Amino acid sequence: MPEKINGINNSRLFEMMEAVKRQPSLAKFVFRVNNTWMNGGHSRSVIKGFFGAEKEDDSRVSPFIFEIDQPSSLLGRNEGPTAVEYLLNALAGCLTNSIVCLAAARGITLTDIESEIEGRFDLRYMFGLSNEEENILENIKMKIRIKGNELTYKEKQFLCELGKKTSIVYKIITTPFPVEISVEDETSCE
Amino acid sequence: MPEKINGINNSRLFEMMEAVKRQPSLAKFVFRVNNTWMNGGHSRSVIKGFFGAEKEDDSRVSPFIFEIDQPSSLLGRNEGPTAVEYLLNALAGCLTNSIVCLAAARGITLTDIESEIEGRFDLRYMFGLSNEEENILENIKMKIRIKGNELTYKEKQFLCELGKKTSIVYKIITTPFPVEISVEDETSCE
């Protein structure tokens, strides 16, 4: 098997799997985002450090900075995409990465993956106007095209099913994921 | 009440609420993301058009383009943040926006909102090594600081609780949200 398949270093992938089996603490990762409200629907997120493999990461030279806003039809100024679009982006990227790694680990060379993802939402939820008796249909649909050398449709479906089982963002969205929010008291934050 | 509070045009906000009460079809929004795998853990998302208020939006002149990647410790090259960081960013942005709008609708002027959000994840899930009997603790924690003129701690907590009830990203993460993924057959995509 070549050292890299689909751009993934397979020997390192298997080493990591063996390492976390022996020492589960290596598997713990903590990712962080700092967000600041700018004005109206616009806020800004800064992403840089994270903890993983038992240490604070220092591989990122500069922070990643993202603007979140609403379009004018939702009272914003289009300084960035909406939060729900960032979430759809996260799901597409996570599932794609899962499929690429799973294929690499099985020695399957992929040539292309493209996906279109759409989320249907109802403003009445955001306005607190949702009526329990009326079914406000909200869902996410994703179409994915996977291409690889001599890959059958069944194999593509199999990779996608496995991808769903190992994609953390897919899990976060499709299960009731625990989120704990605390409002800081002024005395503790100034 | 001034026309704009917290950068939100309050009269337009109330007009929108009244409009979707009368005509619920105006409340339907469909957001979309196109994602293309680049190499290894790196994929790219393009975000531009969406459907809402009964028409296709044309207010965005250029697309928003985002790189998703893994850090080197997760076999990537840091071309962008990880998918889970994008998801945390989405949650922070959505909850902040909900709080800003809810405060505006109540005539409450806010001066600052800052949040720190962290997500704890276990690589064993991504490797398909999670053991049902062992509890792999995975969760999201968010600390939020809200400042406003003469705003009491109780009022801040109240705004945060209301924000959780109307933030669509909070809902998507904390409930089992429906995601439908279809693998396109080659014949239908080429």
PDB file of C-alpha atoms in Angstrom, chain A residues 69-76 78 82 84-85 88 117-127 136-141, chain B residues 12 16-17 19-20 23-32 48-60 168 172 177:
ATOM      1  CA  ASP A  69     -24.262  37.854   9.851  1.00  0.00           C
ATOM      2  CA  GLN A  70     -27.749  37.812   8.453  1.00  0.00           C
ATOM      3  CA  PRO A  71     -28.740  38.836   4.931  1.00  0.00           C
ATOM      4  CA  SER A  72     -30.798  41.991   4.515  1.00  0.00           C
ATOM      5  CA  SER A  73     -34.017  39.950   4.351  1.00  0.00           C
ATOM      6  CA  LEU A  74     -33.205  38.849   7.920  1.00  0.00           C
ATOM      7  CA  LEU A  75     -32.257  42.353   9.104  1.00  0.00           C
ATOM      8  CA  GLY A  76     -28.496  41.946   8.623  1.00  0.00           C
ATOM      9  CA  ASN A  78     -24.304  40.184   4.726  1.00  0.00           C
ATOM     10  CA  THR A  82     -25.634  32.934   8.579  1.00  0.00           C
ATOM     11  CA  VAL A  84     -27.008  27.850   9.914  1.00  0.00           C
ATOM     12  CA  GLU A  85     -24.906  28.006   6.744  1.00  0.00           C
ATOM     13  CA  LEU A  88     -24.222  23.036   7.015  1.00  0.00           C
ATOM     14  CA  ILE A 117     -26.368  20.338   1.333  1.00  0.00           C
ATOM     15  CA  GLU A 118     -29.526  22.238   2.096  1.00  0.00           C
ATOM     16  CA  GLY A 119     -31.293  23.079   5.314  1.00  0.00           C
ATOM     17  CA  ARG A 120     -34.991  23.990   5.452  1.00  0.00           C
ATOM     18  CA  PHE A 121     -35.907  26.169   8.376  1.00  0.00           C
ATOM     19  CA  ASP A 122     -38.931  28.122   9.457  1.00  0.00           C
ATOM     20  CA  LEU A 123     -38.557  31.667  10.760  1.00  0.00           C
ATOM     21  CA  ARG A 124     -41.494  31.090  13.068  1.00  0.00           C
ATOM     22  CA  TYR A 125     -39.145  29.041  15.249  1.00  0.00           C
ATOM     23  CA  MET A 126     -36.767  32.007  15.581  1.00  0.00           C
ATOM     24  CA  PHE A 127     -39.684  34.337  16.303  1.00  0.00           C
ATOM     25  CA  ILE A 136     -43.039  23.049  11.085  1.00  0.00           C
ATOM     26  CA  LEU A 137     -40.977  20.887   8.775  1.00  0.00           C
ATOM     27  CA  GLU A 138     -37.305  21.543   9.338  1.00  0.00           C
ATOM     28  CA  ASN A 139     -34.616  19.259   8.035  1.00  0.00           C
ATOM     29  CA  ILE A 140     -31.241  18.942   6.357  1.00  0.00           C
ATOM     30  CA  LYS A 141     -30.771  17.144   3.060  1.00  0.00           C
TER      31      LYS A 141
ATOM     32  CA  ARG B  12     -38.955  45.841  10.399  1.00  0.00           C
ATOM     33  CA  MET B  16     -41.729  40.519   9.688  1.00  0.00           C
ATOM     34  CA  MET B  17     -43.317  38.804  12.695  1.00  0.00           C
ATOM     35  CA  ALA B  19     -46.203  39.098   8.074  1.00  0.00           C
ATOM     36  CA  VAL B  20     -45.257  35.472   8.844  1.00  0.00           C
ATOM     37  CA  GLN B  23     -48.721  34.217   5.707  1.00  0.00           C
ATOM     38  CA  PRO B  24     -46.632  31.313   7.084  1.00  0.00           C
ATOM     39  CA  SER B  25     -45.088  30.573   3.666  1.00  0.00           C
ATOM     40  CA  LEU B  26     -42.994  33.760   4.114  1.00  0.00           C
ATOM     41  CA  ALA B  27     -41.262  32.023   7.037  1.00  0.00           C
ATOM     42  CA  LYS B  28     -39.774  29.204   4.936  1.00  0.00           C
ATOM     43  CA  PHE B  29     -36.034  29.537   4.340  1.00  0.00           C
ATOM     44  CA  VAL B  30     -33.757  27.114   2.492  1.00  0.00           C
ATOM     45  CA  PHE B  31     -29.999  27.610   2.967  1.00  0.00           C
ATOM     46  CA  ARG B  32     -27.435  25.762   0.833  1.00  0.00           C
ATOM     47  CA  LYS B  48     -24.054  32.110  -1.802  1.00  0.00           C
ATOM     48  CA  GLY B  49     -27.699  31.707  -2.765  1.00  0.00           C
ATOM     49  CA  PHE B  50     -30.610  30.857  -0.547  1.00  0.00           C
ATOM     50  CA  PHE B  51     -34.365  30.885  -0.767  1.00  0.00           C
ATOM     51  CA  GLY B  52     -36.454  32.866   1.697  1.00  0.00           C
ATOM     52  CA  ALA B  53     -39.520  35.089   1.974  1.00  0.00           C
ATOM     53  CA  GLU B  54     -40.879  33.379  -1.164  1.00  0.00           C
ATOM     54  CA  LYS B  55     -37.977  34.254  -3.439  1.00  0.00           C
ATOM     55  CA  GLU B  56     -34.389  33.426  -4.294  1.00  0.00           C
ATOM     56  CA  ASP B  57     -32.089  35.916  -2.543  1.00  0.00           C
ATOM     57  CA  ASP B  58     -29.914  38.106  -4.759  1.00  0.00           C
ATOM     58  CA  SER B  59     -28.361  40.362  -2.120  1.00  0.00           C
ATOM     59  CA  ARG B  60     -24.980  38.633  -1.945  1.00  0.00           C
ATOM     60  CA  ILE B 168     -32.146  27.284  15.400  1.00  0.00           C
ATOM     61  CA  ILE B 172     -30.317  21.439  15.732  1.00  0.00           C
ATOM     62  CA  PHE B 177     -32.411  16.721  14.045  1.00  0.00           C
TER      63      PHE B 177
END
